[in-house]
mmCIF file of C-alpha atoms in Angstrom:
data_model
loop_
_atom_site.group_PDB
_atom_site.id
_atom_site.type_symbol
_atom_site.label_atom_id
_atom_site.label_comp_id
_atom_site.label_asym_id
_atom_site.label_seq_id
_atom_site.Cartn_x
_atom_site.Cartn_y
_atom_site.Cartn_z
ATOM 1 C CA UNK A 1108 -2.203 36.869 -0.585
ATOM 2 C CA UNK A 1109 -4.625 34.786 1.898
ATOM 3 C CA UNK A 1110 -6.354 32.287 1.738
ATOM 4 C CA UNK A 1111 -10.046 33.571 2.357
ATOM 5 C CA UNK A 1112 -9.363 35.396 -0.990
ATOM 6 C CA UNK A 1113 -9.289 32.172 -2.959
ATOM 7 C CA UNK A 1114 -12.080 31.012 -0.940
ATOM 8 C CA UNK A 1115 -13.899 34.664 -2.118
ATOM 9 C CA UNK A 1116 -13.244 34.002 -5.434
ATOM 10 C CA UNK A 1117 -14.498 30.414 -5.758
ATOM 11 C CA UNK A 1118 -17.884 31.589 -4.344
ATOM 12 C CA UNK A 1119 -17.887 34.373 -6.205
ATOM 13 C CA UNK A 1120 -17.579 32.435 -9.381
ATOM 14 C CA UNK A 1121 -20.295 29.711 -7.621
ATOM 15 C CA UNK A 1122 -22.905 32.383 -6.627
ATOM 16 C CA UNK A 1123 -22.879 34.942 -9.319
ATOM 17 C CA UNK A 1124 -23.491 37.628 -7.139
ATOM 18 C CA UNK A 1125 -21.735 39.864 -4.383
ATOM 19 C CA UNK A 1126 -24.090 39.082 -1.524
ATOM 20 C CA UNK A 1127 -24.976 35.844 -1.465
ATOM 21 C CA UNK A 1128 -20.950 34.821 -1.988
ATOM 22 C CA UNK A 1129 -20.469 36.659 0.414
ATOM 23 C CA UNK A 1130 -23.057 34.833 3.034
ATOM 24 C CA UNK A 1131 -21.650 31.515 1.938
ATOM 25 C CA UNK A 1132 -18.405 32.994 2.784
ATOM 26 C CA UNK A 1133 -19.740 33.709 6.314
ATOM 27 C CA UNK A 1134 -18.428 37.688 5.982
ATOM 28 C CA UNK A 1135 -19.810 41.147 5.181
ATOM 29 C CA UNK A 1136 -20.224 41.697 1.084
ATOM 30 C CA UNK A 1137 -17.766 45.315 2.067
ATOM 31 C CA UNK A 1138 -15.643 42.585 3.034
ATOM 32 C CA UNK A 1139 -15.615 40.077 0.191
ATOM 33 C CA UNK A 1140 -15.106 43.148 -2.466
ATOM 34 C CA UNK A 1141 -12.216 44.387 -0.556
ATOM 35 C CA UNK A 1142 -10.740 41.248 -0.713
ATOM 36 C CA UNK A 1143 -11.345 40.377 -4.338
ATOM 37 C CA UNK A 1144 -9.629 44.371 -5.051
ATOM 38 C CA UNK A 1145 -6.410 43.279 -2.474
ATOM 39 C CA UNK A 1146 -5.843 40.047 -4.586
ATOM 40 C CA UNK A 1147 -6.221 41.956 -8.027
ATOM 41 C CA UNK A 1148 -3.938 44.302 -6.255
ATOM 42 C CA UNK A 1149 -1.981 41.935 -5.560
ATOM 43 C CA UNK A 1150 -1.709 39.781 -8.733
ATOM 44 C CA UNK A 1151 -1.731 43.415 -10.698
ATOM 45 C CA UNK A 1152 -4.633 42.065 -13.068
ATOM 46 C CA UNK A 1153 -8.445 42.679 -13.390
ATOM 47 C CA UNK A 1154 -9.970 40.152 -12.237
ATOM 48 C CA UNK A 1155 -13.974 41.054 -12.310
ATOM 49 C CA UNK A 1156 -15.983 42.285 -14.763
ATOM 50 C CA UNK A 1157 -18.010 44.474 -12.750
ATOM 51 C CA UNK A 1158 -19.915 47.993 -12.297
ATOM 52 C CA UNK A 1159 -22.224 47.653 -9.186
ATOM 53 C CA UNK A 1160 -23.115 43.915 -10.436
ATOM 54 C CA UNK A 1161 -21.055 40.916 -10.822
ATOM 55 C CA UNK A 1162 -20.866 40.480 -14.640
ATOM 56 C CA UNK A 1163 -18.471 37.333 -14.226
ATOM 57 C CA UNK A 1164 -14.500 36.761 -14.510
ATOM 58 C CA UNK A 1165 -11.982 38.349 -16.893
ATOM 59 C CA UNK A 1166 -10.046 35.664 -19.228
ATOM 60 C CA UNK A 1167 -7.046 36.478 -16.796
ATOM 61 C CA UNK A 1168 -9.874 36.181 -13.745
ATOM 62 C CA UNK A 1169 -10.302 32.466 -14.962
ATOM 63 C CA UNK A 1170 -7.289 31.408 -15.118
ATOM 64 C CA UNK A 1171 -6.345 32.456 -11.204
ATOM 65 C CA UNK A 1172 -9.881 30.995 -10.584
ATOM 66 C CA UNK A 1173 -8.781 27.720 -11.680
ATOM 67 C CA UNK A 1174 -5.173 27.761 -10.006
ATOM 68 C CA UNK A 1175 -7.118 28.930 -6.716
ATOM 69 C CA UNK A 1176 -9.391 25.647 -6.910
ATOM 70 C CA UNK A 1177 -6.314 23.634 -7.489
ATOM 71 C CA UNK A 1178 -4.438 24.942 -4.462
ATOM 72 C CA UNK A 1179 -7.324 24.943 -1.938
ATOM 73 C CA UNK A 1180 -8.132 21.272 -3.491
ATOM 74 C CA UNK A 1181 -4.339 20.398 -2.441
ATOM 75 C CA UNK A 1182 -4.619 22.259 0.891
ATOM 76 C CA UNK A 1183 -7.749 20.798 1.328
ATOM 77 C CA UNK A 1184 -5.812 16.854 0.512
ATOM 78 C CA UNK A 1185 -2.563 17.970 2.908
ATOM 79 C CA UNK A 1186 -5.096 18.625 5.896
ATOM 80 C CA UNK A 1187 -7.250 15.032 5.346
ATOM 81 C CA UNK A 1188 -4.001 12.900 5.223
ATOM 82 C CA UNK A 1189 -2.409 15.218 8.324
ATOM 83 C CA UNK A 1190 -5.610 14.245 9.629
ATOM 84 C CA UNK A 1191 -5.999 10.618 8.710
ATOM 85 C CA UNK A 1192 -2.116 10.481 10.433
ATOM 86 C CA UNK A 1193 -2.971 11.685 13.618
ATOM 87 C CA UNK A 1194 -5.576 9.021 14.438
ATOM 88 C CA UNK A 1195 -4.035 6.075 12.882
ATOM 89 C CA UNK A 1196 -1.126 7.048 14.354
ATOM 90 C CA UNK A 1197 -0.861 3.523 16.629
ATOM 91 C CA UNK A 1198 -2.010 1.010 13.551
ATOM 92 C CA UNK A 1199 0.609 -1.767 12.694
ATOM 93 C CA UNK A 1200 1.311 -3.310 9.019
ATOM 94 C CA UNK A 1201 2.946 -7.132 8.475
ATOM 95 C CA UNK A 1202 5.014 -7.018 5.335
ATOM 96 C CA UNK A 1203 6.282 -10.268 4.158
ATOM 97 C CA UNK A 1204 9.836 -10.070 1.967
ATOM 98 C CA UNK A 1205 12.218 -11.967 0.116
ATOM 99 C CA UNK A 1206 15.551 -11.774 1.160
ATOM 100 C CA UNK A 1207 17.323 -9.898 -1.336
ATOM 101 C CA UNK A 1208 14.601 -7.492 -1.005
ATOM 102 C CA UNK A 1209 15.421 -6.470 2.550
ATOM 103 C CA UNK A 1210 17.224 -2.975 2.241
ATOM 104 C CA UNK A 1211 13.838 -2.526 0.115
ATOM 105 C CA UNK A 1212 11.816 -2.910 3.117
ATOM 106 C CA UNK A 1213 13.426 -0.395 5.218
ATOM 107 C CA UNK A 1214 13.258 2.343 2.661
ATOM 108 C CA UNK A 1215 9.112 1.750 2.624
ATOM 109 C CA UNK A 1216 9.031 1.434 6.226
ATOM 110 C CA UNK A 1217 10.609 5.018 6.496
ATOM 111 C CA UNK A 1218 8.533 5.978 3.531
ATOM 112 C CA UNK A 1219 5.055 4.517 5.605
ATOM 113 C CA UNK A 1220 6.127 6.938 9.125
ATOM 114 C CA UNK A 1221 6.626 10.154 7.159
ATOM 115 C CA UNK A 1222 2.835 10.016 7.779
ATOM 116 C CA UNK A 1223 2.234 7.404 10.027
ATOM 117 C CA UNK A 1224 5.045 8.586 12.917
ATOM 118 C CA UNK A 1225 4.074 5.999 15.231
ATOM 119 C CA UNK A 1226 3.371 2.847 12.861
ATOM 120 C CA UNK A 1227 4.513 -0.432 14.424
ATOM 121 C CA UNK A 1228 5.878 -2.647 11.579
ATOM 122 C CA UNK A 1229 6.063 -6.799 11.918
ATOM 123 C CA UNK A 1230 8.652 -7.772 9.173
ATOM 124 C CA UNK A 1231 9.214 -11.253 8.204
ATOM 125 C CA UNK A 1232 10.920 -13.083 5.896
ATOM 126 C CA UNK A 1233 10.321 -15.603 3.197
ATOM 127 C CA UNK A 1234 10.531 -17.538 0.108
ATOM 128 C CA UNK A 1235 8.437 -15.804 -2.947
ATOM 129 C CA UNK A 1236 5.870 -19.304 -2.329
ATOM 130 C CA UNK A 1237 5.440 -18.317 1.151
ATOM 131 C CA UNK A 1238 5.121 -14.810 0.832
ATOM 132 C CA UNK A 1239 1.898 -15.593 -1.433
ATOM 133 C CA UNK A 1240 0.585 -18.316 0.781
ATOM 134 C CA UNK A 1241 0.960 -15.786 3.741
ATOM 135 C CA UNK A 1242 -1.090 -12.852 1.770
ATOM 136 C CA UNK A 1243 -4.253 -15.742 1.055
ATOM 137 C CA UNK A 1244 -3.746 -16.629 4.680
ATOM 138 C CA UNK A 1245 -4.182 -13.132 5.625
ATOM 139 C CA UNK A 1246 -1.327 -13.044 7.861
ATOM 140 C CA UNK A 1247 0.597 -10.517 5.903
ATOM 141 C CA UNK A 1248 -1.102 -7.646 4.319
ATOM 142 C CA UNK A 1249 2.190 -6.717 1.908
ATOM 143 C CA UNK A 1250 4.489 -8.817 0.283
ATOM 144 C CA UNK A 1251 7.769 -7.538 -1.712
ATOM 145 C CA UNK A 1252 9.075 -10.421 -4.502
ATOM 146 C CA UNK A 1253 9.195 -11.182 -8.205
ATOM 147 C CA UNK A 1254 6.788 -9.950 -9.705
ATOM 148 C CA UNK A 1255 6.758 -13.256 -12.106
ATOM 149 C CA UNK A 1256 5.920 -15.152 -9.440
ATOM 150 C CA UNK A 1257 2.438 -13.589 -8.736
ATOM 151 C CA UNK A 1258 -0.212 -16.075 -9.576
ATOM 152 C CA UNK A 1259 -2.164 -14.623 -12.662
ATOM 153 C CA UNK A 1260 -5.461 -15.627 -11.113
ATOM 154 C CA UNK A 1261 -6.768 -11.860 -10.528
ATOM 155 C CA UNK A 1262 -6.560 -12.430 -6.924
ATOM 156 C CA UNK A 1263 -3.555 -10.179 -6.405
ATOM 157 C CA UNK A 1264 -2.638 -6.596 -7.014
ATOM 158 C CA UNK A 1265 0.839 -5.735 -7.465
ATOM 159 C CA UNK A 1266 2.831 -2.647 -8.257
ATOM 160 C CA UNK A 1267 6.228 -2.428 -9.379
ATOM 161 C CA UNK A 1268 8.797 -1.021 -7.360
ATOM 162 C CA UNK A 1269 12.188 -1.540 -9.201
ATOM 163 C CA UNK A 1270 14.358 -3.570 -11.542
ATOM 164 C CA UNK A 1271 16.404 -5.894 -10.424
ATOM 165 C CA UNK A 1272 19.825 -6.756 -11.437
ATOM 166 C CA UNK A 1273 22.391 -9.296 -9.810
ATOM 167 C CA UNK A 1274 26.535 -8.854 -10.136
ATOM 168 C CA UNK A 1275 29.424 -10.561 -8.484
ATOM 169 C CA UNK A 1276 30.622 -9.332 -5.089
ATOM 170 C CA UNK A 1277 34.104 -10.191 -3.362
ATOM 171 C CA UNK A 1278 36.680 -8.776 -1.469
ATOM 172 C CA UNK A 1279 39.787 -7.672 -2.126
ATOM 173 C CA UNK A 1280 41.273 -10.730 -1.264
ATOM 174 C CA UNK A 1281 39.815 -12.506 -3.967
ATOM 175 C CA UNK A 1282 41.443 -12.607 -7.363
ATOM 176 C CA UNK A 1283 39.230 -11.726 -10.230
ATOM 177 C CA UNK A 1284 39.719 -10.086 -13.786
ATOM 178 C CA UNK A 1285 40.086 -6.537 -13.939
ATOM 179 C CA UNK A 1286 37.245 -5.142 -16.013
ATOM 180 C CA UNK A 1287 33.949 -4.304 -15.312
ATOM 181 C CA UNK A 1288 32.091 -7.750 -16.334
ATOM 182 C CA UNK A 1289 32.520 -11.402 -15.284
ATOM 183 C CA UNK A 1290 31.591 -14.383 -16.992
ATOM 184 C CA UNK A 1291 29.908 -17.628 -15.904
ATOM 185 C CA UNK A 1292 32.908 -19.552 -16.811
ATOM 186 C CA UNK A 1293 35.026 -16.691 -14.789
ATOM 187 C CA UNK A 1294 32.807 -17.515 -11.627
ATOM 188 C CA UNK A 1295 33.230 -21.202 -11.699
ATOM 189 C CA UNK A 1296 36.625 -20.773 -10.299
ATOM 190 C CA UNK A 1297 35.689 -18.642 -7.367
ATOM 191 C CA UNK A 1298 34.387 -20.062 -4.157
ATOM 192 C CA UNK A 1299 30.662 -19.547 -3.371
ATOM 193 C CA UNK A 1300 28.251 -18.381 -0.983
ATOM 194 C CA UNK A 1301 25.105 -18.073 -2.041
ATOM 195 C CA UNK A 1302 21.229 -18.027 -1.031
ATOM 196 C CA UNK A 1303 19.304 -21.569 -0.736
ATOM 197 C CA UNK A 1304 17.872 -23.012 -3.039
ATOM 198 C CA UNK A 1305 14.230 -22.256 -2.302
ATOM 199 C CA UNK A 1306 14.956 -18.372 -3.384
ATOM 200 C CA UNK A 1307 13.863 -17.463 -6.657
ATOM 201 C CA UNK A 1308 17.333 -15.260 -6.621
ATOM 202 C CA UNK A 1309 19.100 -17.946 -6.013
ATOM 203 C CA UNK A 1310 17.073 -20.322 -9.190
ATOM 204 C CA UNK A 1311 18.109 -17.941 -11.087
ATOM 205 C CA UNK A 1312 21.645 -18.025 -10.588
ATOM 206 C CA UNK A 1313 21.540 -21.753 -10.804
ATOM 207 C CA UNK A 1314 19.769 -21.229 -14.383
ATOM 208 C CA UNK A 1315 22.763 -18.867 -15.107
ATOM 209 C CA UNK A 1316 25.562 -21.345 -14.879
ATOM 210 C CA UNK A 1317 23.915 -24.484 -16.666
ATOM 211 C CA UNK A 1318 22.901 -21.917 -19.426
ATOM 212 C CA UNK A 1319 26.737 -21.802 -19.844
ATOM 213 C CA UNK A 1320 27.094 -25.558 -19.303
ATOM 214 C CA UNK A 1321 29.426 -25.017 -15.857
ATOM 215 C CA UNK A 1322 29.236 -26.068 -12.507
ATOM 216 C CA UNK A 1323 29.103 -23.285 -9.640
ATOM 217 C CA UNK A 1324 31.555 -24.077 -7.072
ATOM 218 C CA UNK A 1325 29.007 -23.305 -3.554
ATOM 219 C CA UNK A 1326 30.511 -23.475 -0.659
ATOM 220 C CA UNK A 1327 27.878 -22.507 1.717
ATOM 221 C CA UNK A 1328 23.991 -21.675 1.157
ATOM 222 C CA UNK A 1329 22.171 -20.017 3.564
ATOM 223 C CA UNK A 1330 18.635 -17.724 3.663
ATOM 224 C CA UNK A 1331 20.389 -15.606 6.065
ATOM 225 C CA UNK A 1332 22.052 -12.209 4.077
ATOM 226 C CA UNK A 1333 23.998 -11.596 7.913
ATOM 227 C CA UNK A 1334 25.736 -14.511 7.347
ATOM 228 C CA UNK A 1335 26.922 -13.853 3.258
ATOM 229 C CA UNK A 1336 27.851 -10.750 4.195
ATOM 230 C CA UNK A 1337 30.021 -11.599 7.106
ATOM 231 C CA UNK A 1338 31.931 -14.302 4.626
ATOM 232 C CA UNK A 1339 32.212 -12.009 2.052
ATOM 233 C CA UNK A 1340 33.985 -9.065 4.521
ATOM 234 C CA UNK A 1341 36.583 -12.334 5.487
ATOM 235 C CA UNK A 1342 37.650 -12.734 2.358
ATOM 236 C CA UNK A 1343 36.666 -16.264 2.193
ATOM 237 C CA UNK A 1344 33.615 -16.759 -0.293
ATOM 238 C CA UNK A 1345 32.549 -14.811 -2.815
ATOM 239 C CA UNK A 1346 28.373 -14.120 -3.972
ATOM 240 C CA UNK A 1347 26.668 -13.486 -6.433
ATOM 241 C CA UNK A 1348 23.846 -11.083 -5.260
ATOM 242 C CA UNK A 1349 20.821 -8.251 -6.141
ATOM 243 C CA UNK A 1350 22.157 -5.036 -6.229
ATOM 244 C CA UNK A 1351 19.809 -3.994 -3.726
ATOM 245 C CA UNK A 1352 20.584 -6.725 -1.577
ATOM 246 C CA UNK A 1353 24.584 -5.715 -1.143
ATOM 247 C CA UNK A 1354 26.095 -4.342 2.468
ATOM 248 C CA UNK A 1355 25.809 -0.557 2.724
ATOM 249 C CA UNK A 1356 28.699 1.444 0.960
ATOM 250 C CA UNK A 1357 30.092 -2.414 -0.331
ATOM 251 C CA UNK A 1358 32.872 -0.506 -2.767
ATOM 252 C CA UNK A 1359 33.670 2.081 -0.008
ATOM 253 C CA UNK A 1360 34.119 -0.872 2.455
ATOM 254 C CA UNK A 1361 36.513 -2.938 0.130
ATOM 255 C CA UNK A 1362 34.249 -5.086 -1.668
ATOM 256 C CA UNK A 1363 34.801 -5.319 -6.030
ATOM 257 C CA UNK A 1364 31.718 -5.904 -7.664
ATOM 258 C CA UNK A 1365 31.354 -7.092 -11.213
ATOM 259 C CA UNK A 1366 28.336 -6.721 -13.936
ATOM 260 C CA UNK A 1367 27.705 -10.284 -14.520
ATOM 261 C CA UNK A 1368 27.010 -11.121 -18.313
ATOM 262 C CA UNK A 1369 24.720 -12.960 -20.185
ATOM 263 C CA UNK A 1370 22.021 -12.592 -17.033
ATOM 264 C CA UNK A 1371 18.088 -11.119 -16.997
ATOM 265 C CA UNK A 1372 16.454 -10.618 -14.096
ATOM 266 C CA UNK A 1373 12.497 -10.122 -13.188
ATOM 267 C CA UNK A 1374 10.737 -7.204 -11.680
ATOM 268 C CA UNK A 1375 10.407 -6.411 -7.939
ATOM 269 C CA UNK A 1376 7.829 -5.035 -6.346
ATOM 270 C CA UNK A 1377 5.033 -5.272 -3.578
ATOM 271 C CA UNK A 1378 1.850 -7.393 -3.911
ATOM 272 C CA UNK A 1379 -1.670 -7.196 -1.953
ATOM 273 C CA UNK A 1380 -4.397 -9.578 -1.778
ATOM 274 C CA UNK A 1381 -7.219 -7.244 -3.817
ATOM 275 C CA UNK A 1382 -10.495 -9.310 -2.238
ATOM 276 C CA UNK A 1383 -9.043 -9.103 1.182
ATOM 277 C CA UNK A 1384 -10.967 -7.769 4.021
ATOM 278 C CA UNK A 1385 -8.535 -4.374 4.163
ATOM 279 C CA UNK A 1386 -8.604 -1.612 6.790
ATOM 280 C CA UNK A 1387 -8.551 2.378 6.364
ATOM 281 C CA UNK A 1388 -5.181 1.841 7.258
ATOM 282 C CA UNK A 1389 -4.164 -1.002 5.060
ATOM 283 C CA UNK A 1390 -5.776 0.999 1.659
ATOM 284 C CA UNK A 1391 -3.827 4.268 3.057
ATOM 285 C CA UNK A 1392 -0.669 2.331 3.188
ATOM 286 C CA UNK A 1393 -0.590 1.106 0.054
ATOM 287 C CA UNK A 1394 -1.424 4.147 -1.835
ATOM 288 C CA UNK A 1395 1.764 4.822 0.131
ATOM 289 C CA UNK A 1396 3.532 2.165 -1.621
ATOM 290 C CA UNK A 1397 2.096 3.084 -5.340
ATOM 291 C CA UNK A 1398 4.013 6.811 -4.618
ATOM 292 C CA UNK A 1399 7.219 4.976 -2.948
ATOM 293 C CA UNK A 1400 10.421 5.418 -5.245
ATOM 294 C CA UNK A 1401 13.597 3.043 -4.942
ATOM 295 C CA UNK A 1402 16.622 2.839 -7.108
ATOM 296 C CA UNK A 1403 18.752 0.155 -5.743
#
């Protein structure tokens, strides 16, 4: 089956009439019948009503007419974004983050040059404040955060990418109960390393223990997840973290993690300035983002 047979059969079914689907066509009408026969052929179904006039489609003739309009449609889609790749291929997109949201980034970012091969990416991060004051500023054109943090003043658009869900993270070393949850109270006794203040993560950790009336034992803060990482793999501190913020294969490397009870979490996902000045690029991009899929 080609392609040009579809094509015969749409104008066919647009024309009404052997000869003048065939002009559109750009071939001889000898041509355009022997290729409407090949495709019954090859299908094994009549296709046209006909005697030496096009009477119109069989009920089996309309239902390949459809599926042919829906795969030269998505033919037609696969050669405008190939297309649309090839001469954006040197455009660059700032993306604003929260920390915890970080392993999040690169996933989109590999997600963004499946189509864009040669997209240059400025990544930086900050707070979930800064992040929005940075998208009004127009000096990032894609921000990933909590979504309850988006100002409800219909100046953003946002899309959800995943749920988020934080659990206690140690190593070894560190002596914990042996079941799949922890408790607040269980925490309180464990040494601490944890994101500043200023993260919405970390707010909500804070909100965690006073819910339960205890005080978190913190032994360092920092905005940096290097650094809480490189305590937790000495044995030192433990954290409390997003799942999707945790070191690659943390349970194969020797970290225990814990479900943490008794905690909600908001939404992630990325957020736009919608009455921004955006490029062909920009709106390609995040159409991107509205197909992206991550499961932390």
């Amino acid at each position: 089956m080609f392609l040009r047979q579809l094509t015969y059969l749409i104008a066919l079914d647009r024309c009404r009439h052997f000869s003048r689907a065939a002009e559109s066509c750009g071939v001889s009408q000898p041509a355009l019948s022997a290729g409407i026969r090949q495709l019954e052929a090859e299908l094994g179904i009549t296709i046209i009503q006909r005697n030496r006039r096009f009477y119109g489609l069989t009920p089996e003739g309309e239902r390949v007419l459809g599926w042919a309009r829906q795969t030269l449609a998505a033919l037609d889609g696969l050669r405008q974004e190939a297309a649309f790749a090839q001469n954006i291929a040197g455009g660059s997109v700032s993306v604003g983050t929260m920390p915890p949201a970080l392993l999040t980034v690169s996933a989109l970012l590999e997600h963004f040059r499946s189509v864009v091969p040669a997209l240059h990416a400025d990544v930086r991060v900050y707070s979930s404040g800064e992040i929005i004051h940075h998208l009004r500023e127009h000096t990032l054109q894609i921000g990933l955060m909590y979504l309850d943090q988006v100002p409800q003043d219909g100046l953003y658009e946002s899309h959800f990418l995943f749920a988020e869900k934080h659990v206690f993270v140690s190593s070894s070393f560190v002596r914990v109960p042996e079941k799949e949850n922890i408790s607040w109270q269980e925490m309180q006794a464990v040494p601490l390393c944890l994101l500043g203040q200023n993260m919405r993560s970390r707010q909500l950790i804070d909100k965690g223990f006073r819910q339960a009336g205890v005080v978190a034992d913190v032994r360092l803060e920092t905005d940096a997840l290097e650094l809480l990482h490189a305590e937790l793999f000495r044995g030192r501190l433990a954290s409390i973290l997003p799942v999707a913020a945790l070191p690659e294969r943390a349970e194969e490397r020797g970290l225990q993690i814990r479900q943490i009870e008794d905690m909600s979490c908001p939404d992630v996902g990325a957020v736009r300035l919608s009455q921004g000045q955006h490029t062909a690029l920009s709106e390609y991009l995040w159409e991107r983002v509205q197909t992206f899929k991550f499961a932390p």
